[in-house]
Coordinates of C-alpha atoms in Angstrom, one line a residue:
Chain A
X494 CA -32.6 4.6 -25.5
X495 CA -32.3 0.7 -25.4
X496 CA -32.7 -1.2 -28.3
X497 CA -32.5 -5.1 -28.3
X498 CA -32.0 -6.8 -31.7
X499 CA -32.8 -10.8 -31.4
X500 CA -31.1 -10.9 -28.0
X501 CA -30.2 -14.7 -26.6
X502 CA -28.8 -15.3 -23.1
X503 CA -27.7 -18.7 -22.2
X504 CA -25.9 -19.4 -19.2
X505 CA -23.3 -22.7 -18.4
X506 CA -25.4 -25.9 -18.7
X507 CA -27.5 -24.4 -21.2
X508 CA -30.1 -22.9 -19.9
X509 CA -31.3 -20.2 -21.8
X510 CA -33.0 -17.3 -19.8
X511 CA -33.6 -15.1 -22.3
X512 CA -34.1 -16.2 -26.1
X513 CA -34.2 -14.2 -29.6
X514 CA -36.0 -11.0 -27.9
X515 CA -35.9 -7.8 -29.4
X516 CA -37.2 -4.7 -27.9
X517 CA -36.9 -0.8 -27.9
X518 CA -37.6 1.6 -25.5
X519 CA -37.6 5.8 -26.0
X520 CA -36.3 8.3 -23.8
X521 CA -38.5 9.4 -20.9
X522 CA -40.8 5.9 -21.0
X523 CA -41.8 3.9 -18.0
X524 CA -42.1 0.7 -18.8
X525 CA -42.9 -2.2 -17.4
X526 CA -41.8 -5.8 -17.3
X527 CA -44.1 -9.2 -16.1
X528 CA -43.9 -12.2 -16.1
X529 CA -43.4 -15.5 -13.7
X530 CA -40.5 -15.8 -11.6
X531 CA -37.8 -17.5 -13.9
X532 CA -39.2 -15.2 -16.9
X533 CA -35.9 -13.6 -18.0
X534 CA -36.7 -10.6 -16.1
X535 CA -33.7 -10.1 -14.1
X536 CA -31.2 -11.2 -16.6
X537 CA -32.7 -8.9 -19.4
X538 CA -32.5 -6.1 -16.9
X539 CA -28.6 -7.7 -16.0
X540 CA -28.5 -7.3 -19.9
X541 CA -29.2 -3.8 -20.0
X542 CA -26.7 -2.9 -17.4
X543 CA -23.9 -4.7 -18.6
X544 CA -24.2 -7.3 -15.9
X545 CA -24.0 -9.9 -18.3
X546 CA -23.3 -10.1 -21.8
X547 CA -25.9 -11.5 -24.5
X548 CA -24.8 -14.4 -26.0
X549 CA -25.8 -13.6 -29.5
X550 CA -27.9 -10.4 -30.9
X551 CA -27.4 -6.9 -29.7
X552 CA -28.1 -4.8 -27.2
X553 CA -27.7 -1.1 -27.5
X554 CA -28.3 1.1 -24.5
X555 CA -27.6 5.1 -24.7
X556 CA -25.9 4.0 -28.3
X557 CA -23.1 2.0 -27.0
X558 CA -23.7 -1.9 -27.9
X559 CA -23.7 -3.1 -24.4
X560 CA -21.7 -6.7 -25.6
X561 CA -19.0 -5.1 -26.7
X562 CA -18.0 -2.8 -24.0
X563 CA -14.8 -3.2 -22.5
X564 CA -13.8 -3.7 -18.8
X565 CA -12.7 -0.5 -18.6
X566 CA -15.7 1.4 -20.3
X567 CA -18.4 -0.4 -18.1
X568 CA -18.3 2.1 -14.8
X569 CA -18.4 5.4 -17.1
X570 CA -21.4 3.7 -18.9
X571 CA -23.0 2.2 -15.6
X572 CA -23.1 6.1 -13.5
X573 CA -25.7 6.6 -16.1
X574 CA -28.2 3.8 -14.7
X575 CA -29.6 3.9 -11.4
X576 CA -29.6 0.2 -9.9
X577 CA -32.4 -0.3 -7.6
X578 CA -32.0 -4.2 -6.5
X579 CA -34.6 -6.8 -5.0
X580 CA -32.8 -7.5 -2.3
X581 CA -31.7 -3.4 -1.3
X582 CA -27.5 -4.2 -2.1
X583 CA -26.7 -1.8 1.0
X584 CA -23.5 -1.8 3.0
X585 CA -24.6 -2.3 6.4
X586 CA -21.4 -1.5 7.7
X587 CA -22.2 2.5 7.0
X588 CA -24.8 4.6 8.1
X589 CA -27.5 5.9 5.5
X590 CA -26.4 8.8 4.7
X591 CA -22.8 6.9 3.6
X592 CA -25.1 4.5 2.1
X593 CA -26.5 7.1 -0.5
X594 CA -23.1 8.8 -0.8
X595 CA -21.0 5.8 -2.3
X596 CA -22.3 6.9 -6.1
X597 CA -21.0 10.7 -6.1
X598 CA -18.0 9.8 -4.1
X599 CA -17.4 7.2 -7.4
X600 CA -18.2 10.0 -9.1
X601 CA -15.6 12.3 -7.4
X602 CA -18.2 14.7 -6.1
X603 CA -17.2 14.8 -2.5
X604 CA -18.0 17.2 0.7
X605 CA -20.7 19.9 0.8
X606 CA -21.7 19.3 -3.3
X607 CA -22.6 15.6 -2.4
X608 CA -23.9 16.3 1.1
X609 CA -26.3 18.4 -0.4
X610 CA -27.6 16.2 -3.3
X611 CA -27.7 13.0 -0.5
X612 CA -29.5 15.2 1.4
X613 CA -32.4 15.9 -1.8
X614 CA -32.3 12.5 -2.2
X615 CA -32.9 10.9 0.9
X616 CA -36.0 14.2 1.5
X617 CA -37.0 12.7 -2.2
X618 CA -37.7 9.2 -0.7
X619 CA -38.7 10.7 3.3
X620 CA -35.3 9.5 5.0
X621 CA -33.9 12.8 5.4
X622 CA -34.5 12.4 8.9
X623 CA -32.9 9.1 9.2
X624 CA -29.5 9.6 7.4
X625 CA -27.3 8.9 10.4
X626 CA -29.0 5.1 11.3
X627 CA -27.7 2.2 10.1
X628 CA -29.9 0.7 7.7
X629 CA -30.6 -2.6 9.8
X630 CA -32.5 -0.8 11.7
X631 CA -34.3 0.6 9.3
X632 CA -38.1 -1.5 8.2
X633 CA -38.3 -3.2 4.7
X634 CA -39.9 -0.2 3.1
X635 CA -37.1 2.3 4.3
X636 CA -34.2 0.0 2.9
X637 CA -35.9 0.1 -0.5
X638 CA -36.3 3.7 -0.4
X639 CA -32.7 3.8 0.7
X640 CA -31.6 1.9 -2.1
X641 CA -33.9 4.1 -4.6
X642 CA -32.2 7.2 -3.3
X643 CA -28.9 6.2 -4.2
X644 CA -29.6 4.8 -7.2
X645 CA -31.2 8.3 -8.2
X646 CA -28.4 10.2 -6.4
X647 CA -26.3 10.8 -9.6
X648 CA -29.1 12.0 -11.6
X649 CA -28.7 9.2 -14.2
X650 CA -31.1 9.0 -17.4
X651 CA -32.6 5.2 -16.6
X652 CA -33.7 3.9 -13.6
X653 CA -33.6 -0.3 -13.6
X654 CA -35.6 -1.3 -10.7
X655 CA -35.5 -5.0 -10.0
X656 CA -38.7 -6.0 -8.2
X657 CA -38.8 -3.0 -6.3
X658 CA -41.8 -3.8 -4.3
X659 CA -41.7 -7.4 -3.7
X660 CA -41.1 -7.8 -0.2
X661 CA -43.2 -5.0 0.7
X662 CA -47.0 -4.4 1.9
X663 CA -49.5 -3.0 -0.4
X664 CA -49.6 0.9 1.2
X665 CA -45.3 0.8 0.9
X666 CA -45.6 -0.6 -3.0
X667 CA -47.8 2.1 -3.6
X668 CA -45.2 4.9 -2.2
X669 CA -42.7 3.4 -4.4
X670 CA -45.0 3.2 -7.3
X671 CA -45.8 7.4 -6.8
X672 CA -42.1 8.2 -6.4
X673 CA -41.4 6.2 -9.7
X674 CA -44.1 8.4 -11.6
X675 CA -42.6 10.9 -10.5
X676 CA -39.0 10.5 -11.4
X677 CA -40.1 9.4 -15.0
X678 CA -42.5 13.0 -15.1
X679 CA -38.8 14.8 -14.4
X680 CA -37.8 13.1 -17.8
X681 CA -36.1 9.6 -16.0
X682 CA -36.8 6.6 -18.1
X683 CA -37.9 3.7 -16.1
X684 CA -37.9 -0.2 -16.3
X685 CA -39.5 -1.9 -13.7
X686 CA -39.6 -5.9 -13.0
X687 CA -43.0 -7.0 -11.2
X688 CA -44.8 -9.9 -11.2
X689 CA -47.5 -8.3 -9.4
X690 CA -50.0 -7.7 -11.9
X691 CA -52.6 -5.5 -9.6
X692 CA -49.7 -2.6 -9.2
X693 CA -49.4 -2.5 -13.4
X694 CA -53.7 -2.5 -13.4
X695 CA -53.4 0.4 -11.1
X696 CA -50.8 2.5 -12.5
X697 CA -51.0 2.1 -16.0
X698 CA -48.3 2.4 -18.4
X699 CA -46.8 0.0 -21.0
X700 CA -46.1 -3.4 -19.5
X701 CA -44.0 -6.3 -21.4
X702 CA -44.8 -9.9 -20.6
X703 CA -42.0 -12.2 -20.5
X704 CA -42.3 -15.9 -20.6
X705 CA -39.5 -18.3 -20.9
X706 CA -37.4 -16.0 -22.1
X707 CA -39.6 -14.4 -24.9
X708 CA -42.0 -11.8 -25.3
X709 CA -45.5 -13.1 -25.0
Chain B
X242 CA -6.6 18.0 -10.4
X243 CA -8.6 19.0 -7.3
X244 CA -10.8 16.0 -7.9
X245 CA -8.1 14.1 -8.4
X246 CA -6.8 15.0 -5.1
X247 CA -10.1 14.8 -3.3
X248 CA -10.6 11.3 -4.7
X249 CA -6.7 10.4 -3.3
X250 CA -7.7 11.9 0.5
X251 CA -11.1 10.1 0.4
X252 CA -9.4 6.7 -0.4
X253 CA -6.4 7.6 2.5
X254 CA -9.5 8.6 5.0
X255 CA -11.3 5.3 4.2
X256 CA -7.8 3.4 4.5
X257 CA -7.5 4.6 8.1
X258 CA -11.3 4.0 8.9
X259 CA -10.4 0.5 8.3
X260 CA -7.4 0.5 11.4
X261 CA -10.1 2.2 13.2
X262 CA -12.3 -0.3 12.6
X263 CA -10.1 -3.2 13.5
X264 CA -7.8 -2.1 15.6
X265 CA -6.3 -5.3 17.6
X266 CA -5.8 -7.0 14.1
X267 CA -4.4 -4.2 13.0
X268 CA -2.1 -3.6 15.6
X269 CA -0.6 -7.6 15.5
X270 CA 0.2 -7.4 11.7
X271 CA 2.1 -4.0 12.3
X272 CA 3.6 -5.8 15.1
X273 CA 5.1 -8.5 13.2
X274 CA 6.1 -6.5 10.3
X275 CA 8.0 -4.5 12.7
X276 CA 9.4 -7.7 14.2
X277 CA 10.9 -8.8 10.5
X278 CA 12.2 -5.4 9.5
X279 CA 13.5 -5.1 13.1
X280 CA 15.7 -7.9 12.2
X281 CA 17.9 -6.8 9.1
X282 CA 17.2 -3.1 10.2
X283 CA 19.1 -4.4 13.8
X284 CA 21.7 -6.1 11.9
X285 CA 22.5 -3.3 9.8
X286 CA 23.0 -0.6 13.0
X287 CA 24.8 -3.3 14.9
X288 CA 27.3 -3.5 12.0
X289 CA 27.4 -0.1 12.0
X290 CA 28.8 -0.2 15.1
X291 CA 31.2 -2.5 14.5
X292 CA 32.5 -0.5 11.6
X293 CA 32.1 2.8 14.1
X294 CA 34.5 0.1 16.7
X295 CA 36.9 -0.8 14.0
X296 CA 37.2 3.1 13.4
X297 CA 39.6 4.3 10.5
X298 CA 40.7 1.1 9.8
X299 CA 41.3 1.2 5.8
X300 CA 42.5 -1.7 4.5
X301 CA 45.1 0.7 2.4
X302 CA 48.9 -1.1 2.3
X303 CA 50.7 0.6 5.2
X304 CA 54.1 0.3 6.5
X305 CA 55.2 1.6 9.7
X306 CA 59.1 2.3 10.3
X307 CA 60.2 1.6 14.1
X308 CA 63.1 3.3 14.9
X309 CA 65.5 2.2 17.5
X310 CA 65.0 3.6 21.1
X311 CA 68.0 5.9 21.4
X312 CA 67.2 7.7 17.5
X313 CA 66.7 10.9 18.1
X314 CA 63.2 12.8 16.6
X315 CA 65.4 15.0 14.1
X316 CA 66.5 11.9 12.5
X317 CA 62.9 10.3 12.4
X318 CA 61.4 13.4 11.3
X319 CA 63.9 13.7 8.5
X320 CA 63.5 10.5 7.0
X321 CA 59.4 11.0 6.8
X322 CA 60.5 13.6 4.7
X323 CA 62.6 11.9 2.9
X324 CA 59.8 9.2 2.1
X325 CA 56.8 11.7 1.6
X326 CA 59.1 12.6 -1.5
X327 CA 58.6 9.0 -3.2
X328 CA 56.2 8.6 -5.8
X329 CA 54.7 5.5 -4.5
X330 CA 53.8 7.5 -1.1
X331 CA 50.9 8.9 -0.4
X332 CA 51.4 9.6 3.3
X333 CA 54.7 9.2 5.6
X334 CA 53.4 10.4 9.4
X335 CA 56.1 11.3 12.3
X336 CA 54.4 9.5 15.2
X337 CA 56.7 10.6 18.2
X338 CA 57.1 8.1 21.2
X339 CA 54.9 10.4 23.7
X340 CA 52.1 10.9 20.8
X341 CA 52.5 7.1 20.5
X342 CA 51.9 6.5 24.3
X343 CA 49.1 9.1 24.1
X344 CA 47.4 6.9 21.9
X345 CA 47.9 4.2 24.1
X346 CA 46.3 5.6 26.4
X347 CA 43.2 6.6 24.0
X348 CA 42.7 2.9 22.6
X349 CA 41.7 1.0 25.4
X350 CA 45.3 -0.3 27.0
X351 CA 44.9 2.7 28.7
X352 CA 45.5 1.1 32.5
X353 CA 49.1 -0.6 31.1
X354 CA 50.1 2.3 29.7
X355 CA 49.7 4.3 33.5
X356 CA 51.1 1.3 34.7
X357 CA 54.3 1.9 33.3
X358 CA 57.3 3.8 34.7
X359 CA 59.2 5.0 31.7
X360 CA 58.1 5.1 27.8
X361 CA 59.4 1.8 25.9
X362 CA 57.4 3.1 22.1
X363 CA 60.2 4.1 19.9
X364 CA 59.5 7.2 17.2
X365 CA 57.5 5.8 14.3
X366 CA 57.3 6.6 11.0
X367 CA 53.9 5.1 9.4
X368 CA 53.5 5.2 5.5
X369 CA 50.8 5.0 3.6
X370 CA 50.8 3.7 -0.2
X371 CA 48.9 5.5 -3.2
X372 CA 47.6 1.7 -4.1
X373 CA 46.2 -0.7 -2.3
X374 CA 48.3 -3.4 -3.8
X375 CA 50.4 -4.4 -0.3
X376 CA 53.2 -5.3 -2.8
X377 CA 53.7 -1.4 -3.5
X378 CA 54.9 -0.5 -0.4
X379 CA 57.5 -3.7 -0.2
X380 CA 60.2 -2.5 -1.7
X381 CA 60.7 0.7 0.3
X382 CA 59.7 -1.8 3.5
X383 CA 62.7 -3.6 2.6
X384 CA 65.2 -0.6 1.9
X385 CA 64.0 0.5 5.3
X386 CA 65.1 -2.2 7.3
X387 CA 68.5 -1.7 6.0
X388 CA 68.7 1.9 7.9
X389 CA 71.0 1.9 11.1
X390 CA 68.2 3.6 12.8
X391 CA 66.0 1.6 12.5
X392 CA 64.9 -0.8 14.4
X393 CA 61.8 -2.8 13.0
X394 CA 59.7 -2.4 9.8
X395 CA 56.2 -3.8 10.0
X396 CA 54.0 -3.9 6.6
X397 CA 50.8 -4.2 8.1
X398 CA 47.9 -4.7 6.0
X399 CA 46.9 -7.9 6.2
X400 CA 44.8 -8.0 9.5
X401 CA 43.2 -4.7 8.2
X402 CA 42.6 -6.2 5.2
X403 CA 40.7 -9.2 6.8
X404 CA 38.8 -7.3 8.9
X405 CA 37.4 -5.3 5.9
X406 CA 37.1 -8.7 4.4
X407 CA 34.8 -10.1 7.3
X408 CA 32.7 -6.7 7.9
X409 CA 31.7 -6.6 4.1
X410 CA 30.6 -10.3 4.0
X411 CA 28.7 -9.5 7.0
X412 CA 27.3 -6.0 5.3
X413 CA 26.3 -8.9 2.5
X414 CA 24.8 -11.1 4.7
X415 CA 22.8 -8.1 6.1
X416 CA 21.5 -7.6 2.5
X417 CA 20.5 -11.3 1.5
X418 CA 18.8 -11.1 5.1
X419 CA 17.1 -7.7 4.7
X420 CA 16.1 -8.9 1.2
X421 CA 14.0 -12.1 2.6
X422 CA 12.6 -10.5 5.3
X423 CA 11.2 -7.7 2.4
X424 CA 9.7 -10.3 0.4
X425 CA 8.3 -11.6 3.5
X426 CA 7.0 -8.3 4.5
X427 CA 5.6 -7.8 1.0
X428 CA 3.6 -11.4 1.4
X429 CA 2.6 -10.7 4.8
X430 CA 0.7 -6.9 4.0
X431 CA 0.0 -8.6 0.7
X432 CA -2.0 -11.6 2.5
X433 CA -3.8 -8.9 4.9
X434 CA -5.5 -7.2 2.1
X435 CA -6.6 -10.9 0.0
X436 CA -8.2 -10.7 3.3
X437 CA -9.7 -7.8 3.5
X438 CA -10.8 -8.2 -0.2
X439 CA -12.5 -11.1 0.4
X440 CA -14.3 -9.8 3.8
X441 CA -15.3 -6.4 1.5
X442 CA -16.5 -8.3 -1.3
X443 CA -20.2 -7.1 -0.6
X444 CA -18.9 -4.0 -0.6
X445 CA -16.8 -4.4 -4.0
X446 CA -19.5 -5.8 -5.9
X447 CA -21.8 -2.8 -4.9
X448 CA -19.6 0.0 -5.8
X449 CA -19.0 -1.6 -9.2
X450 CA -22.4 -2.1 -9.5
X451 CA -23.1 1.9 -9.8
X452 CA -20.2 2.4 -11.3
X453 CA -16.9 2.4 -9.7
X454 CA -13.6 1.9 -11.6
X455 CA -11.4 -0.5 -10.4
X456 CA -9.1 2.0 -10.0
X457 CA -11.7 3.2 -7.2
X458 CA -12.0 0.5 -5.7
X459 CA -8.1 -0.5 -5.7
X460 CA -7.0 2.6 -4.2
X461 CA -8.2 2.4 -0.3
X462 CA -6.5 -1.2 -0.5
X463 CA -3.5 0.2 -1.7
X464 CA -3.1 3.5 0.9
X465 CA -3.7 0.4 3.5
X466 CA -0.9 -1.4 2.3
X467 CA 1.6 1.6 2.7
X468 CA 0.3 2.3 5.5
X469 CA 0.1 -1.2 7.2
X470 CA 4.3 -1.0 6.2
X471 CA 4.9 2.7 7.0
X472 CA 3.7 1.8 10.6
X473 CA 5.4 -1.4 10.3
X474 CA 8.8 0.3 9.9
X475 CA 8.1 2.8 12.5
X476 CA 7.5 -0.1 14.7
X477 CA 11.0 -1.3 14.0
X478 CA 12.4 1.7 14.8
X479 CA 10.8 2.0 17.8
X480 CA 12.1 -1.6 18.4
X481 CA 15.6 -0.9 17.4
X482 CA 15.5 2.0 19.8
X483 CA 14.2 0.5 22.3
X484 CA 17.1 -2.6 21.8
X485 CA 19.4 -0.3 22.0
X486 CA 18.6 1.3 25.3
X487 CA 18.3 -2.3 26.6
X488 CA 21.7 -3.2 25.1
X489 CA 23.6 0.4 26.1
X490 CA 24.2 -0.8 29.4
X491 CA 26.3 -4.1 28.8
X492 CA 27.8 -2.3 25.7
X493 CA 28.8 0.2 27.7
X494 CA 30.3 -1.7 30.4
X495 CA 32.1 -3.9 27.6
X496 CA 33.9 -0.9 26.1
X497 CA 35.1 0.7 29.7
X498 CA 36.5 -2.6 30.3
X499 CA 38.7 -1.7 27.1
X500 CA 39.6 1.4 28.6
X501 CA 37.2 3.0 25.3
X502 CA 34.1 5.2 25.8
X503 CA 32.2 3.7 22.8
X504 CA 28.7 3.9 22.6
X505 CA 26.4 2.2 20.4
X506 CA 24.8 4.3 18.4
X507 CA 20.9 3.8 16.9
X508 CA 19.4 4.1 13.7
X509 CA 20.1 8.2 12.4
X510 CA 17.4 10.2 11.1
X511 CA 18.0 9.7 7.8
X512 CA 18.7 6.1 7.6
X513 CA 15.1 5.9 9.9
X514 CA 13.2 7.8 7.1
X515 CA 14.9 5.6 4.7
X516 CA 13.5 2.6 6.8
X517 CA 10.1 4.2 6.8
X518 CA 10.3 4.7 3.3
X519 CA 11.5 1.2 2.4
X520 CA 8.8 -0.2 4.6
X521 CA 5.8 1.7 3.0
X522 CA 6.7 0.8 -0.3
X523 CA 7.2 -2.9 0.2
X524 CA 3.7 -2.9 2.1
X525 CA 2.2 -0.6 -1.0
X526 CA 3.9 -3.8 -3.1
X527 CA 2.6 -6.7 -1.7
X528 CA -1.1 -4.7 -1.6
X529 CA -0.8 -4.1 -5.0
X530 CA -0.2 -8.0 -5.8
X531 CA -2.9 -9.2 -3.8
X532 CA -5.2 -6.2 -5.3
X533 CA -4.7 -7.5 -8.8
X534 CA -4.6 -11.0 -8.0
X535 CA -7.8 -10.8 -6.0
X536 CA -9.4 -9.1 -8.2
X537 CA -9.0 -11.2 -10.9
X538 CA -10.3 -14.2 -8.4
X539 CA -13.6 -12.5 -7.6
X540 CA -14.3 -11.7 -11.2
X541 CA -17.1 -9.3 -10.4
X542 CA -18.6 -7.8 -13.7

């Protein structure tokens, strides 16, 4: 499903964040990715969604070589990644439920048909109760879950989570953690960015270890 | 298609969330939209009204035949005839002396004519040419003068000619004026949504993020823009109305002292939709620049 071929990312000024890495990963894996903050973790997960572009070598995600998309191509081959971001990326200007709708509506599913999947999605991650708050007042926990719901909302194929449980206490991580297995034992494939080396220990699971940009 | 149409009604729902949402801002850029459309828009119905004022006046070459007090209507009548047989007539009119005082009357030197004790307007004949060209109509003019009834033969197109003259150049000046105050329209909705671009970046990013088109994200910025101008042109309406109420008295007042029962008249139906119309598209316009532009600017992958 993604297959990086000698894959180099260097930003302005030269830094490189990611250098000569190659990698594959199958449908239906969960995989996941260590390493020090400053690894290359994000920006090889910004590589896979088309975030950035590589600066030299390939990457091919659901057979489409990700550096050669066009503008135009990138939102039709981005609704089949679900986005799940450190730092949550929710409007706080909306309530939760509009939060987790935004994908469908993008999508052009609209009224009961989307209500109904926000709705599974928000009982998937236990804020089926809460989809009318705003999510500021929601804890640290819920606006991660929020965020996982609507990046699984639109059923997509792979799920990039971006240190999903960094900010969070151990008993939260460990919710997260189950409701990942769980996505990837519905068939989801899954690439998750931790540092934290004790949740990998506990669940298992290939892990890849990045440092300075390579694989170690 | 129903999609299609689903998507268009959610981008128009989320375009009026957003005057919800900020209503007093809102409210003053429709204000002053309203205030710069009001101003050609105005213009336009007040010449209107001077055009309705100057009523029928066509600056076609006319000459009108006096005839001498003591000719008799037989006469008059016969020689209208007799010109409404040329070829370079279009139009010879018998204007007897009491239609000619009636129309005194009608025009605004109504209290002179009341005022006086017997009729002094002679028959008339008035002619109208087939062209325009005032030298047409010359010839005959002078033939005319020649006839023992007659008494004095005006060719009188020249002050109608001007007049046309001045109301068009003003009808021009209308246009140039209506034509800055669009572009200015157009930059004011335009600079709104750069705006409201910039405030919504958050929100831009994250729909492109999961995978919105800019298409998507365009469109709610785009229904705003009309909108913004389609309220902005009903504003100026409402304005123009509302000048014109305020203006109806002293116009009204004006014209009785000319013995006339003009009234100003407002902006019609259709020439309002037309305004409405105008307005939303400029708006639509200058949101679709800054859209672009802004777009561009923010370079979100």
């Amino acid at each position: 499903m993604i297959e990086l071929n000698d894959v180099t990312k260097r930003y302005p000024g030269g830094h490189e964040a990611v250098s000569h890495l190659s990698l594959g990963i199958g449908k239906g894996e969960l995989v996941f990715l260590t390493g020090r903050s400053g690894a290359g973790k994000s920006t090889l997960l910004k590589l896979i969604a088309a975030i950035e572009r590589p600066t030299s070598g390939s990457a091919v995600v659901f057979g489409q070589n990700v550096g050669r998309l066009r503008r135009a191509a990138l939102p039709y081959f981005r609704r089949n990644i679900g986005l799940i971001f450190q730092d949550h990326k929710l409007l706080y200007d909306r309530s939760v439920f509009d939060n987790a709708v935004l994908p469908l509506h993008i999508q052009g599913v609209t009224g009961q048909d989307a209500a109904k999947r926000v709705r599974a999605a928000l009982d998937k991650v236990g804020l089926l109760k809460k989809e009318r708050a705003r999510p500021i007042t929601l804890s640290g926990g819920e606006q991660q879950r929020l965020c996982i719901a609507r990046a699984i909302v639109s059923r997509p194929q792979l799920v990039l989570a971006d240190e999903p449980t960094a900010n969070l206490d151990d008993a939260y991580a460990g919710e997260i953690m189950d409701m990942f297995r769980a996505f990837n034992q519905v068939g989801v494939t899954l690439l998750i960015s931790t540092h934290d080396q004790e949740l990998i220990r506990r669940y298992g699971g290939r892990a890849l270890t990045l440092a300075e940009g390579k694989l170690a | 298609m129903k999609a299609w149409l689903e998507h268009h009604a959610h981008s128009l729902r989320v375009a009026l969330g957003r005057f919800r949402d900020a209503p007093l801002a809102a409210l003053f850029t429709v204000l002053v939209m309203g205030v710069a459309i009001t101003l050609p828009a105005g213009l336009y119905v007040l010449m209107h009204n001077l055009q309705q004022a100057a009523g029928g006046l066509t600056p076609q070459a006319e000459v009108s035949v006096f005839f001498k007090l003591d000719a008799t209507e037989q006469t008059a009548r016969r020689l209208a005839a007799e010109l409404q047989a040329q070829d370079e007539v279009a139009g010879a009119r018998f204007v007897s002396r009491e239609a000619a005082l009636e129309r005194m009357r009608g025009t605004g030197l109504g209290e002179i004519a009341a005022s006086l004790e017997e009729n002094p307007l002679p028959h008339a004949v008035v002619v109208t040419s087939r062209e325009a060209d005032p030298g047409a109509l010359s010839a005959l003019a002078e033939r005319m003068r020649r006839h023992p009834e007659v008494d004095r033969v005006s060719l009188d197109s020249d002050w109608a000619r001007r007049l046309a003259a001045l109301l068009r150049l003003a009808g021009d000046a209308v246009w140039a004026l209506a034509a800055l105050l669009g572009l200015a329209l157009a930059a004011i909705a335009g600079n709104t949504i750069r705006l409201q671009i910039y405030a919504q970046r958050e929100e831009i990013e994250v729909a492109r993020l999961i995978g919105a088109t800019d298409r998507f994200i365009r469109r709610p910025f785009l229904y705003f823009g009309a909108l913004q101008g389609l309220f902005g042109g009903l504003a100026a309406w409402l304005l123009i109305g509302l000048l014109q109420r305020l203006m109806q008295g002293s116009v009204a007042e004006l014209a009785a002292a000319y013995g006339s029962r003009f009234q100003l008249a407002g902006l019609g139906l259709q020439e309002g939709a037309l305004l409405l119309g105008v307005s939303a598209l400029l708006g639509l316009a200058g949101a679709w620049f800054a859209v672009i532009h802004t777009q561009r600017a923010l370079n979100i992958p």
